[in-house]
CSV table of C-alpha atoms in Angstrom, one decimal:
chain,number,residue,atom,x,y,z
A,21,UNK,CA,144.9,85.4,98.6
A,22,UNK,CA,146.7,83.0,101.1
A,23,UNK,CA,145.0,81.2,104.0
A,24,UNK,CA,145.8,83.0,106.8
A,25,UNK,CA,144.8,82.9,110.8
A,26,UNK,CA,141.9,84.9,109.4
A,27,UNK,CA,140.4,81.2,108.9
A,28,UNK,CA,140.0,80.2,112.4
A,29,UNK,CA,139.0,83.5,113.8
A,30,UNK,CA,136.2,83.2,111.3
A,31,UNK,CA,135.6,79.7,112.1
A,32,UNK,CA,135.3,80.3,116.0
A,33,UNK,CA,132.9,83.0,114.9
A,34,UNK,CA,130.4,80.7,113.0
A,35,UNK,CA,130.9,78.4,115.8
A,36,UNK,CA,129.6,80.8,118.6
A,37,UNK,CA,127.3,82.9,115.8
A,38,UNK,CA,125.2,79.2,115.5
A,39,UNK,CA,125.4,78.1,119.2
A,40,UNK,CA,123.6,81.8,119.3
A,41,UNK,CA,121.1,80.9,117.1
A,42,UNK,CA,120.8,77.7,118.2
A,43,UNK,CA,120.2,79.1,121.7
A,44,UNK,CA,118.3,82.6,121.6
A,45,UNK,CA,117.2,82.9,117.8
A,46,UNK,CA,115.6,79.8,117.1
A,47,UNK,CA,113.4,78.7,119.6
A,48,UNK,CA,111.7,81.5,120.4
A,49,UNK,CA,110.6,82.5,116.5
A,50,UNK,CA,109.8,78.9,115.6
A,51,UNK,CA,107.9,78.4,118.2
A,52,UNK,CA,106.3,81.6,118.0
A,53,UNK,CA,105.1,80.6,114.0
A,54,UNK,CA,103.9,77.1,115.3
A,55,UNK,CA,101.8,78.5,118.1
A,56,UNK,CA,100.4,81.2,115.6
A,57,UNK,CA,99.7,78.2,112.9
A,58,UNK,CA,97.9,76.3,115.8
A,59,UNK,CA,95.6,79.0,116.7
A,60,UNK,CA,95.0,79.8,112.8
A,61,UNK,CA,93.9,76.0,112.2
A,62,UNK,CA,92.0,75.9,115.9
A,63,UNK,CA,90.3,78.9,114.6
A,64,UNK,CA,89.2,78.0,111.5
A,65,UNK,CA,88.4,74.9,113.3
A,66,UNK,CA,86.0,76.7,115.6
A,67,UNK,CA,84.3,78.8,113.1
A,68,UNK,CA,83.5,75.7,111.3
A,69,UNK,CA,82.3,74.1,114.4
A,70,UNK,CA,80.2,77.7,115.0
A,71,UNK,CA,78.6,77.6,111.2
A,72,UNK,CA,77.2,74.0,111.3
A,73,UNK,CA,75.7,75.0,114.9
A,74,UNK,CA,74.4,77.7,113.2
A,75,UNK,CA,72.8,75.9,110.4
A,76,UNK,CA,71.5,73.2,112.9
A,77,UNK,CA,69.9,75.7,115.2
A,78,UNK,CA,68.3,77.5,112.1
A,79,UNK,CA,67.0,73.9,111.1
A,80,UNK,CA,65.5,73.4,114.8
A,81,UNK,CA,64.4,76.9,114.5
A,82,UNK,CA,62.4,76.7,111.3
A,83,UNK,CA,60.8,73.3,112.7
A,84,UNK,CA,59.7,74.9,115.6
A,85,UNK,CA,58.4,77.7,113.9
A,86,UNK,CA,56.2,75.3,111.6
A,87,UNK,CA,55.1,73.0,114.6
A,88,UNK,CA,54.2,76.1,116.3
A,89,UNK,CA,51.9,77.4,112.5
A,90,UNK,CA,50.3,74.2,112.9
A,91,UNK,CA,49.2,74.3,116.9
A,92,UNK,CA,48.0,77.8,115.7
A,93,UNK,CA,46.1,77.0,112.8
A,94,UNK,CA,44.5,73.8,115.1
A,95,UNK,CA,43.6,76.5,118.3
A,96,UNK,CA,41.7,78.6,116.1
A,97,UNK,CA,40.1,75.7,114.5
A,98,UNK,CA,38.6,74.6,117.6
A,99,UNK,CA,38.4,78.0,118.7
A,100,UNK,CA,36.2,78.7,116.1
A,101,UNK,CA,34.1,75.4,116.0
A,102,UNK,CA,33.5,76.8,120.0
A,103,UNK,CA,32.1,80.1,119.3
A,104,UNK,CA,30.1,78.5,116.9
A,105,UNK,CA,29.1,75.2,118.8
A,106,UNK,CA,28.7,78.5,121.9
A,107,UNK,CA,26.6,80.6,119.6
A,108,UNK,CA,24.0,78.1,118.7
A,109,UNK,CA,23.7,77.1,122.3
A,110,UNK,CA,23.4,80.5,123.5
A,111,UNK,CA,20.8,80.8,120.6
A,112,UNK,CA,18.9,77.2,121.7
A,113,UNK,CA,18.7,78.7,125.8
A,114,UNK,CA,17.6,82.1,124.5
A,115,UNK,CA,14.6,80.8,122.5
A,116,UNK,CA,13.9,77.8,125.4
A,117,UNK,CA,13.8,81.1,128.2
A,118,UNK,CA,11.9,83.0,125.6
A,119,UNK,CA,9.2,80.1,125.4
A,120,UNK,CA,9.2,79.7,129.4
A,121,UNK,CA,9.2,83.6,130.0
A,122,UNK,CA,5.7,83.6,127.5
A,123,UNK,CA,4.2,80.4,128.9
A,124,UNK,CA,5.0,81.8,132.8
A,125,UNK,CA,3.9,84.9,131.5
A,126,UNK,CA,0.0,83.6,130.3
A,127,UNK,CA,-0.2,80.9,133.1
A,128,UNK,CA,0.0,84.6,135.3
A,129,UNK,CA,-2.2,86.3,132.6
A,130,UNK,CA,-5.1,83.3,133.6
A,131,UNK,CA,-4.4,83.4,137.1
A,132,UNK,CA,-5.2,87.1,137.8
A,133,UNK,CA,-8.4,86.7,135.1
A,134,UNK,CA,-9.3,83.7,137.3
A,135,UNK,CA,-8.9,85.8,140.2
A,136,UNK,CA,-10.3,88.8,139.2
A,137,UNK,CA,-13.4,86.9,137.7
A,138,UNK,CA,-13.6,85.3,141.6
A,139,UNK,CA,-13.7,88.7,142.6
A,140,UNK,CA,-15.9,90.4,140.0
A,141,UNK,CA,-18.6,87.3,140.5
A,142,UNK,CA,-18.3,88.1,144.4
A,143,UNK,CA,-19.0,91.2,144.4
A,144,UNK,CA,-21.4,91.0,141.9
A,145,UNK,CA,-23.4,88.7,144.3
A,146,UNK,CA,-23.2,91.0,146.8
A,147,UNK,CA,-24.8,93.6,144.5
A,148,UNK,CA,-27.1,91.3,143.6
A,149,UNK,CA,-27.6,90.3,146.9
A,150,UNK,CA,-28.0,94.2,148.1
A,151,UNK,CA,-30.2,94.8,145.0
A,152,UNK,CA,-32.5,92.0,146.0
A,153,UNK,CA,-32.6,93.6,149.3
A,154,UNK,CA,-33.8,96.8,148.3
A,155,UNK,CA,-36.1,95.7,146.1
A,156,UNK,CA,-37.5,93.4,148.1
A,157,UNK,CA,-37.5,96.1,151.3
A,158,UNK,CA,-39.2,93.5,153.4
A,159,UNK,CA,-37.7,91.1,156.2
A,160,UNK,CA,-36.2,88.0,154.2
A,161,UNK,CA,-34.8,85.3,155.9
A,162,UNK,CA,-31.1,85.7,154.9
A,163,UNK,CA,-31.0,81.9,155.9
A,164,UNK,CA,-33.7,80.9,154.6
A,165,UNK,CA,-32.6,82.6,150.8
A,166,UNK,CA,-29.1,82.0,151.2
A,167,UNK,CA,-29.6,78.6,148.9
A,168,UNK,CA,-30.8,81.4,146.4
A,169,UNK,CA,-27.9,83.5,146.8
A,170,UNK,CA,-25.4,80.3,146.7
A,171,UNK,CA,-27.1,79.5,143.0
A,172,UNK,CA,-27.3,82.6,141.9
A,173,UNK,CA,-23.2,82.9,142.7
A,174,UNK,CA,-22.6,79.9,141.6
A,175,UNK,CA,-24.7,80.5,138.1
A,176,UNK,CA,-22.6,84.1,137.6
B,16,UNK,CA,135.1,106.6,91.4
B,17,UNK,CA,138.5,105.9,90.5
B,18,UNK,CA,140.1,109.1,93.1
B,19,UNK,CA,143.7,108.0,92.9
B,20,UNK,CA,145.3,110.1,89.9
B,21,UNK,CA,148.6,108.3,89.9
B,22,UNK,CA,148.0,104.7,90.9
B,23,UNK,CA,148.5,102.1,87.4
B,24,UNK,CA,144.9,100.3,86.7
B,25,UNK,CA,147.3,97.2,87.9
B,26,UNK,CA,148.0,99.0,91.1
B,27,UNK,CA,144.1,100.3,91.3
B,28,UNK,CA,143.1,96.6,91.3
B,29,UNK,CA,145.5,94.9,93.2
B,30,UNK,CA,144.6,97.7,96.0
B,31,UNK,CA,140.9,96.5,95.9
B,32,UNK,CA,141.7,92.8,96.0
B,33,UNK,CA,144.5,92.7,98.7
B,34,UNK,CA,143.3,92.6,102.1
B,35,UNK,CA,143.9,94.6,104.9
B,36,UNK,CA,146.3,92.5,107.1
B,37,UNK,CA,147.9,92.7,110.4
B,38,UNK,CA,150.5,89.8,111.2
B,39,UNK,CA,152.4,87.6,109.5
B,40,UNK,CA,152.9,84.8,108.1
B,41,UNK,CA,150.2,82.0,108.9
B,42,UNK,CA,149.3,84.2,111.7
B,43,UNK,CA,148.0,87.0,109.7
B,44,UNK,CA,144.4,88.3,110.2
B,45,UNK,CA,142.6,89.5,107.4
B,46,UNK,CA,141.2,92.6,109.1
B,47,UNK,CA,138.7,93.4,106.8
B,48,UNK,CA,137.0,90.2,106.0
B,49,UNK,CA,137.2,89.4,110.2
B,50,UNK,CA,135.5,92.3,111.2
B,51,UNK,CA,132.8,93.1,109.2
B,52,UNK,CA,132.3,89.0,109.2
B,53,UNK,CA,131.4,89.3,112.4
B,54,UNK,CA,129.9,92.4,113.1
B,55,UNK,CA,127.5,91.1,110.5
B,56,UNK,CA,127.4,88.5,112.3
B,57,UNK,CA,126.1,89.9,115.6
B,58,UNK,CA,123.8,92.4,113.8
B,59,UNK,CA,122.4,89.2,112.2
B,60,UNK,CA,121.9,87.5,115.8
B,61,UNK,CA,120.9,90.9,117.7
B,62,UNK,CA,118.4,91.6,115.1
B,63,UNK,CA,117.4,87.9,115.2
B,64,UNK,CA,117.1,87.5,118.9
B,65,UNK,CA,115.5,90.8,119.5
B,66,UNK,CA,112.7,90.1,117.3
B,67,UNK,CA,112.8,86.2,118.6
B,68,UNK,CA,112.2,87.9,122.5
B,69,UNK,CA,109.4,90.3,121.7
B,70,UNK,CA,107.7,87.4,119.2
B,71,UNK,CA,104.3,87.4,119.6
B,72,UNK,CA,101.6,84.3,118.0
B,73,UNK,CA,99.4,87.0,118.1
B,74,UNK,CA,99.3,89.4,115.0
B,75,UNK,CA,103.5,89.9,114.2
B,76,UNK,CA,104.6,93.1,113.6
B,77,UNK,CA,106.0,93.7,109.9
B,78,UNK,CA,109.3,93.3,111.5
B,79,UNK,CA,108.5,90.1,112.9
B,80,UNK,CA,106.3,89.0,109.4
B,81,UNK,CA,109.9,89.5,107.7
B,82,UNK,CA,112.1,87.4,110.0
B,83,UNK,CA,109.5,85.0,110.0
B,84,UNK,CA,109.7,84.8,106.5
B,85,UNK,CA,113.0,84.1,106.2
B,86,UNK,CA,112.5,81.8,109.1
B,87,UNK,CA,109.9,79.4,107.6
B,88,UNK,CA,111.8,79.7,104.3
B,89,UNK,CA,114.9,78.4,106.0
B,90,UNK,CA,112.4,75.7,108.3
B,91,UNK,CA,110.9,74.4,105.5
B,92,UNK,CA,114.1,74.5,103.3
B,93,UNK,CA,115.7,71.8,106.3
B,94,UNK,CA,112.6,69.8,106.5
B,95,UNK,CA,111.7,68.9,102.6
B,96,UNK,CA,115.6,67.6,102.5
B,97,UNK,CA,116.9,66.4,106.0
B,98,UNK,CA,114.3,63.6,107.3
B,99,UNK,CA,116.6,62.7,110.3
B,100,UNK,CA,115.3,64.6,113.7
B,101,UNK,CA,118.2,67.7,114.6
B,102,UNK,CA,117.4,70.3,116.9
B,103,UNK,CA,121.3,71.8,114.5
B,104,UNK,CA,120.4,71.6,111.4
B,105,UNK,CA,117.7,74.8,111.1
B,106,UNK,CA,119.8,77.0,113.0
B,107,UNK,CA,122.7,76.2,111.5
B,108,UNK,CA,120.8,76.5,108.0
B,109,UNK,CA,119.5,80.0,109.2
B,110,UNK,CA,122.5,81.3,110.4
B,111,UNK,CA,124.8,80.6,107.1
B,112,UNK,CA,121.6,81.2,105.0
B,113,UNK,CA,121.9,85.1,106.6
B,114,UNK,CA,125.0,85.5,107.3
B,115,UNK,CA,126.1,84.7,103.6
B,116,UNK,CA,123.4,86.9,102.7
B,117,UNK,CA,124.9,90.0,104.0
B,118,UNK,CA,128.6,89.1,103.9
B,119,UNK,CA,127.5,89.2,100.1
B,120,UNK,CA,125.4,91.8,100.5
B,121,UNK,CA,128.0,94.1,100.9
B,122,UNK,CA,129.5,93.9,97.8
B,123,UNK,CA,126.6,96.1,96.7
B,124,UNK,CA,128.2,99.0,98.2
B,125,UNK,CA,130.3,100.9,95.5
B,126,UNK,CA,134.1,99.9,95.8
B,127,UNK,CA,135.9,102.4,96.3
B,128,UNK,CA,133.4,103.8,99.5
B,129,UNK,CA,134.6,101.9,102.2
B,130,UNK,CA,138.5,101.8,101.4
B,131,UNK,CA,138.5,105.3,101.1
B,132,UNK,CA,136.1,106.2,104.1
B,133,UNK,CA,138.7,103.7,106.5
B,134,UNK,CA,141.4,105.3,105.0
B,135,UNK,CA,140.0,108.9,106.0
B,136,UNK,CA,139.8,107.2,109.4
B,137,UNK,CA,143.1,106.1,109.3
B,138,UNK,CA,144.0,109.7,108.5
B,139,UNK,CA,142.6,110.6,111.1
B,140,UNK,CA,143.3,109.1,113.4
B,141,UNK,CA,147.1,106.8,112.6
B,142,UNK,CA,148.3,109.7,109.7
B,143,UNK,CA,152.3,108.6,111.0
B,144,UNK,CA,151.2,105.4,109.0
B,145,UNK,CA,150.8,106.7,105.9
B,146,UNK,CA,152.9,105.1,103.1
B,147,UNK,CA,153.5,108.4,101.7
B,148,UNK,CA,153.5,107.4,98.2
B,149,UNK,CA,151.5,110.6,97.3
B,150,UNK,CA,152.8,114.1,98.8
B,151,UNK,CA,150.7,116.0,101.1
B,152,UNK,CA,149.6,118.6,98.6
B,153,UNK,CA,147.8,115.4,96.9
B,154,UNK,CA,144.2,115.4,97.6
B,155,UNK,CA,142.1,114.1,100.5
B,156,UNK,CA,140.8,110.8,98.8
B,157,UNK,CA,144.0,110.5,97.3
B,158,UNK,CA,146.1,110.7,99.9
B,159,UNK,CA,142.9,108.0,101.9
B,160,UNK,CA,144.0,105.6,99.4
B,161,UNK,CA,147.8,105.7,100.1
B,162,UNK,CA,146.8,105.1,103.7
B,163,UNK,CA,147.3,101.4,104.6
B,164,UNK,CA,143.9,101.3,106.3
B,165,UNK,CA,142.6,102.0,102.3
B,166,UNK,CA,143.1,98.5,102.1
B,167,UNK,CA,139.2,97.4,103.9
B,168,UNK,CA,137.3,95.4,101.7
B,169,UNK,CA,133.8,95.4,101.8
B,170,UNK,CA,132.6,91.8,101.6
B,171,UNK,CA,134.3,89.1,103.8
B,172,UNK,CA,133.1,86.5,101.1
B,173,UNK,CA,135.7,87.4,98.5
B,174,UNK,CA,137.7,86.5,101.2
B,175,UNK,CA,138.7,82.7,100.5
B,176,UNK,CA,139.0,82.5,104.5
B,177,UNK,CA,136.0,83.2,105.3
B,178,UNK,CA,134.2,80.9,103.0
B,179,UNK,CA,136.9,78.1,103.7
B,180,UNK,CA,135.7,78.9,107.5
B,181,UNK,CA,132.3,78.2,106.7
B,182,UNK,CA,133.3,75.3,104.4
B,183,UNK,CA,135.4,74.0,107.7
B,184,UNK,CA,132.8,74.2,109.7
B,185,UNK,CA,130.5,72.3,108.1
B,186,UNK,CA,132.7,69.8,107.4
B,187,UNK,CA,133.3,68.8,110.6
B,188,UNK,CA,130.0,68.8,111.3
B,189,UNK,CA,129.8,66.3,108.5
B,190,UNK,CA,132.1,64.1,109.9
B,191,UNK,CA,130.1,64.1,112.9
B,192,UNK,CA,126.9,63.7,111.8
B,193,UNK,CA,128.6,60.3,110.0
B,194,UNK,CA,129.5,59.3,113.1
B,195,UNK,CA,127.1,60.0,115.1
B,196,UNK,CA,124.3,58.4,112.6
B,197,UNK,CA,126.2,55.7,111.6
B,198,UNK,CA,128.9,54.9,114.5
B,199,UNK,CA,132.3,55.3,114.1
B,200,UNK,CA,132.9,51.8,112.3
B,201,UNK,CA,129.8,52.2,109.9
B,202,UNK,CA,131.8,55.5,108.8
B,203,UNK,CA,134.9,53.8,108.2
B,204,UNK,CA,133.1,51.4,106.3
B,205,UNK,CA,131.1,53.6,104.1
B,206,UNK,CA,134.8,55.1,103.5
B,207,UNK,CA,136.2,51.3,102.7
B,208,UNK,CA,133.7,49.7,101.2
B,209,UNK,CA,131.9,51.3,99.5
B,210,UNK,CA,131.6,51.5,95.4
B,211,UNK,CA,133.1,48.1,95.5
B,212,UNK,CA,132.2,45.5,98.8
B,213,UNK,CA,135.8,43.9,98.3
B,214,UNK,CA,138.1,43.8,100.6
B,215,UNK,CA,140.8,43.6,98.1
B,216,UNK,CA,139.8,47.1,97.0
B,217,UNK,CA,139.8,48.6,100.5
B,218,UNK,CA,142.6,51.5,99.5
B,219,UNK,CA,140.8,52.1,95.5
B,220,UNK,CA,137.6,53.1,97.7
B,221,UNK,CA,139.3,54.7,100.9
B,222,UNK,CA,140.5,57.2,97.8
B,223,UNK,CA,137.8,57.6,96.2
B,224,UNK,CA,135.4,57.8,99.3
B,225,UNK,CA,138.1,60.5,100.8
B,226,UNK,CA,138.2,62.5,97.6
B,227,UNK,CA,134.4,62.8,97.4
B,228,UNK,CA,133.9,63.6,101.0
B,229,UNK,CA,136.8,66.6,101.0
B,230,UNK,CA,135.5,67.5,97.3
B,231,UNK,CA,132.4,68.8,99.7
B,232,UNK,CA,134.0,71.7,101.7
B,233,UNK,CA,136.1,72.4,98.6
B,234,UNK,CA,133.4,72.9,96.2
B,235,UNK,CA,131.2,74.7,98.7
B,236,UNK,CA,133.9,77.2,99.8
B,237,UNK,CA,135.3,77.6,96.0
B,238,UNK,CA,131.5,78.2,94.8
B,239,UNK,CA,130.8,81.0,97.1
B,240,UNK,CA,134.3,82.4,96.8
B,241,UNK,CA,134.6,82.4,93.2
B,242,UNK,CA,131.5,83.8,92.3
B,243,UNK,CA,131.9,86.7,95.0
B,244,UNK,CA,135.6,87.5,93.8
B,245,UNK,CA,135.0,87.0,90.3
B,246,UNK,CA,131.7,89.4,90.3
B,247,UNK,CA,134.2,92.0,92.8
B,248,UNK,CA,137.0,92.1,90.5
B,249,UNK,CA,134.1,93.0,87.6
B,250,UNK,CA,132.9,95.8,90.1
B,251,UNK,CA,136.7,97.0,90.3
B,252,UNK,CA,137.0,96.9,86.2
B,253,UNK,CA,133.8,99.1,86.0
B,254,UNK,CA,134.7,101.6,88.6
B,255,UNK,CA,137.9,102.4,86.5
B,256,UNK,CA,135.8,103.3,83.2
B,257,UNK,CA,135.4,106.9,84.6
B,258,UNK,CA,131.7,108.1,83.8
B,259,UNK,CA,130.4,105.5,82.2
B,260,UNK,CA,131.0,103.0,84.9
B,261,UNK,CA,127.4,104.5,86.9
B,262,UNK,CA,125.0,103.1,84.4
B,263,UNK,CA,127.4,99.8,84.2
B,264,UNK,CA,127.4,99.6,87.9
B,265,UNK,CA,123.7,99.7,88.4
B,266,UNK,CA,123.4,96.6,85.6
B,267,UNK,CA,126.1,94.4,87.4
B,268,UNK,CA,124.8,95.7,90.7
B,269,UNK,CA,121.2,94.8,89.7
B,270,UNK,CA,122.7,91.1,88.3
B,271,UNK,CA,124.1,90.9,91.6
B,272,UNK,CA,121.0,91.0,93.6
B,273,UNK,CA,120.2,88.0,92.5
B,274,UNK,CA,123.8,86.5,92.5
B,275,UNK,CA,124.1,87.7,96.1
B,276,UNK,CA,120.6,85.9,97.2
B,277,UNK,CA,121.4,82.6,95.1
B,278,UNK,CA,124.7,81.9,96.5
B,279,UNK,CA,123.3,82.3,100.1
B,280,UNK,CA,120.6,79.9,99.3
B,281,UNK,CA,123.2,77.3,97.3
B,282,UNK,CA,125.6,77.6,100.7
B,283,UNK,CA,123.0,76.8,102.9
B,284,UNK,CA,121.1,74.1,100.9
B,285,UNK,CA,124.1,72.3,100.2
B,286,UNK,CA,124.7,72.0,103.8
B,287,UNK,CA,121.5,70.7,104.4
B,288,UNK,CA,121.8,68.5,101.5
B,289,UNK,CA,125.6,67.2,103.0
B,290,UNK,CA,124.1,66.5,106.5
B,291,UNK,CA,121.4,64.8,105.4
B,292,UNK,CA,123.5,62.3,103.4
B,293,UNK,CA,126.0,62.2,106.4
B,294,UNK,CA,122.8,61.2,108.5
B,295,UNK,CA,121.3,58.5,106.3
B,296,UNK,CA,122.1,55.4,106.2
B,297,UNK,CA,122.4,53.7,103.1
């Protein structure tokens, strides 16, 4: 158990075996374990980052949705009040048309009696007129009785 | 696992404990603790730098999750003690923080598998070097451990050298970390003046100031060292029980996990925690 030569032999060896390391080992595995601990944290970083955004977008989401119930329920208020406020219009022009239709309708009903009385009374004097004639069978003075005739046609 | 029929329990352990050397005298090289030192050593910075290349920051493989393990563990080991900015100190924390780990990882193998599978090798392949203690009608693991190779030990770290190295090494980084952080005369005055700001008592402090600062290496080497040796030469007393050294051997083996883990960890902490007082100024 003397010290022997064995000493520096073994001394240049841990020299050169920690230069090695110094050299090839350590770099490469350190910074290999920092990179990896900077993507972790970046990571959980980002997902994070990605769950507020996703609780802020469900937030703008649900308002939306609720603004957009509201607009609804207000279009088919006023939708309805329409077709109501339509209806009873619809309902007033109907019944004004109606009462136009029935009033055109008799003023024609008492223009073709008018007419037809004209032409019933006419021809009525003419009978009358060709009655006369035959009874009478003797020359008349169509001039001379036409007053006659006139208030005879006029009487009928 | 005691295959050596006529070898005293004195010669049995002193086999295990002495190294296999080549050289002499200070320039002997522990053969043993050397090599598998620092083949562990390059498995531990090919395995390393293999999975550092292919490192992904996507989703890591599980060989990758592992390393990184260890890797933060050692990272975040460095940054909780040494504040000062050093692009050294987590590599150099890494590197005796694994390479402690399977110097003393080794130990776990059974002791007499690897002296007796390099002394099959040495049969093999250098037989004229037998010591020829045992005849050749002995048998095969027998005559393995009469073979001089016999002598490989598994774990470098019962090897005072090689935590001595370690302790040596960081040392001198101490000493320039000192420097560095505090110039060279703010070191020698942390050396001088320090307990007491006289200058009367320059030489009282320059003692006590150098015992404290080479009571560092020494204690870290000794730690590592005497823990590893003590819990080998346990192993060694076990394997020469005969049967019921197998259930023994798991328990101490099982102990040893955590011995083998702690002492990396202790290595490597103090380190950090001796650099970071060498870079603060007080």
């Amino acid at each position: 158990m003397d010290i022997n030569a064995t000493l520096l032999g073994l001394l240049i060896a841990f020299v050169v075996f920690v230069l090695f390391c110094m050299k090839f080992v350590w770099p490469p595995l350190i910074s290999a374990i920092e990179e990896r601990q900077q993507k972790i944290a970046s990571g959980l970083e980002a997902s994070d980052l990605a769950e507020k955004d996703l609780e802020k977008a469900r937030a703008q989401a649900n308002e939306e949705l609720n603004a957009a119930k509201i607009e609804a329920a207000a279009i088919i208020d006023q939708a309805k009040k329409r077709a109501t406020k339509l209806v009873e219009e619809e309902t007033q022009r109907g019944h004004a048309e109606r009462e136009k239709i029935i009033a055109s309708g008799h003023t024609e009903v008492e223009t073709e009696r008018n007419r037809v009385r004209e032409e019933l009374r006419k021809q009525l004097s003419i009978l009358a007129i060709a009655g006369a004639e035959k009874i009478l069978e003797r020359e008349i003075d169509a001039q001379k009785q036409s007053d006659i005739v006139e208030k005879l046609v006029a009487e009928l | 696992m005691a295959a050596n029929g006529n070898m005293t329990p004195t010669e049995y352990i002193s086999h295990h404990l002495d190294p296999l050397q080549v050289g002499s005298g200070f320039w002997t090289f522990n053969v043993d603790s050397l090599g598998i030192a620092i083949v562990l050593g390059i498995f531990f910075i090919s395995l390393f730098a293999y999975v550092g290349k292919k490192a992904t920051s996507g989703v890591p493989g599980k060989l990758q999750c592992f390393i990184e393990m260890v890797v933060e563990f050692v990272d975040n080991s460095v940054k909780e003690t040494f504040h000062a900015k050093s692009r050294l100190i987590a590599p150099l924390a890494l590197t005796i923080f694994v390479w402690v780990f399977l110097m003393n990882a080794m130990k776990l193998i059974p002791v007499d598998f690897v002296p007796i599978l390099a002394g099959l090798v040495g049969l093999t392949f250098a037989s004229s070097s037998s010591k020829g203690y045992v005849g050749e009608d002995a048998g095969i693991f027998e005559r393995a451990m009469d073979h001089p190779w016999s002598y490989m030990k598994a774990a470098p770290t019962t090897d005072l050298n090689t935590t001595l190295a370690l302790a040596i090494g960081v040392f001198l980084l101490i000493i320039f970390y000192s420097v560095k952080h505090k110039g060279l005369g703010g070191f020698i005055k942390e050396l001088t003046l320090n307990p007491f700001n006289h200058w009367a008592l320059i030489p009282f402090n320059l003692v006590l100031e150098l015992v404290t600062l080479i009571a560092k290496p020494i204690s870290l080497s000794l730690r590592l060292f005497g823990n590893l040796y003590a819990g080998e030469l346990i192993f060694i007393l076990i394997a020469m029980i005969g049967l019921w050294q197998l259930p023994l051997h798991f328990a101490w083996a099982v102990f040893h996990i955590l011995v083998i883990v702690l002492q990396a960890f202790i290595f490597m902490m103090l380190t950090i925690v001796y650099l970071s007082m060498a870079s603060e100024k007080h």
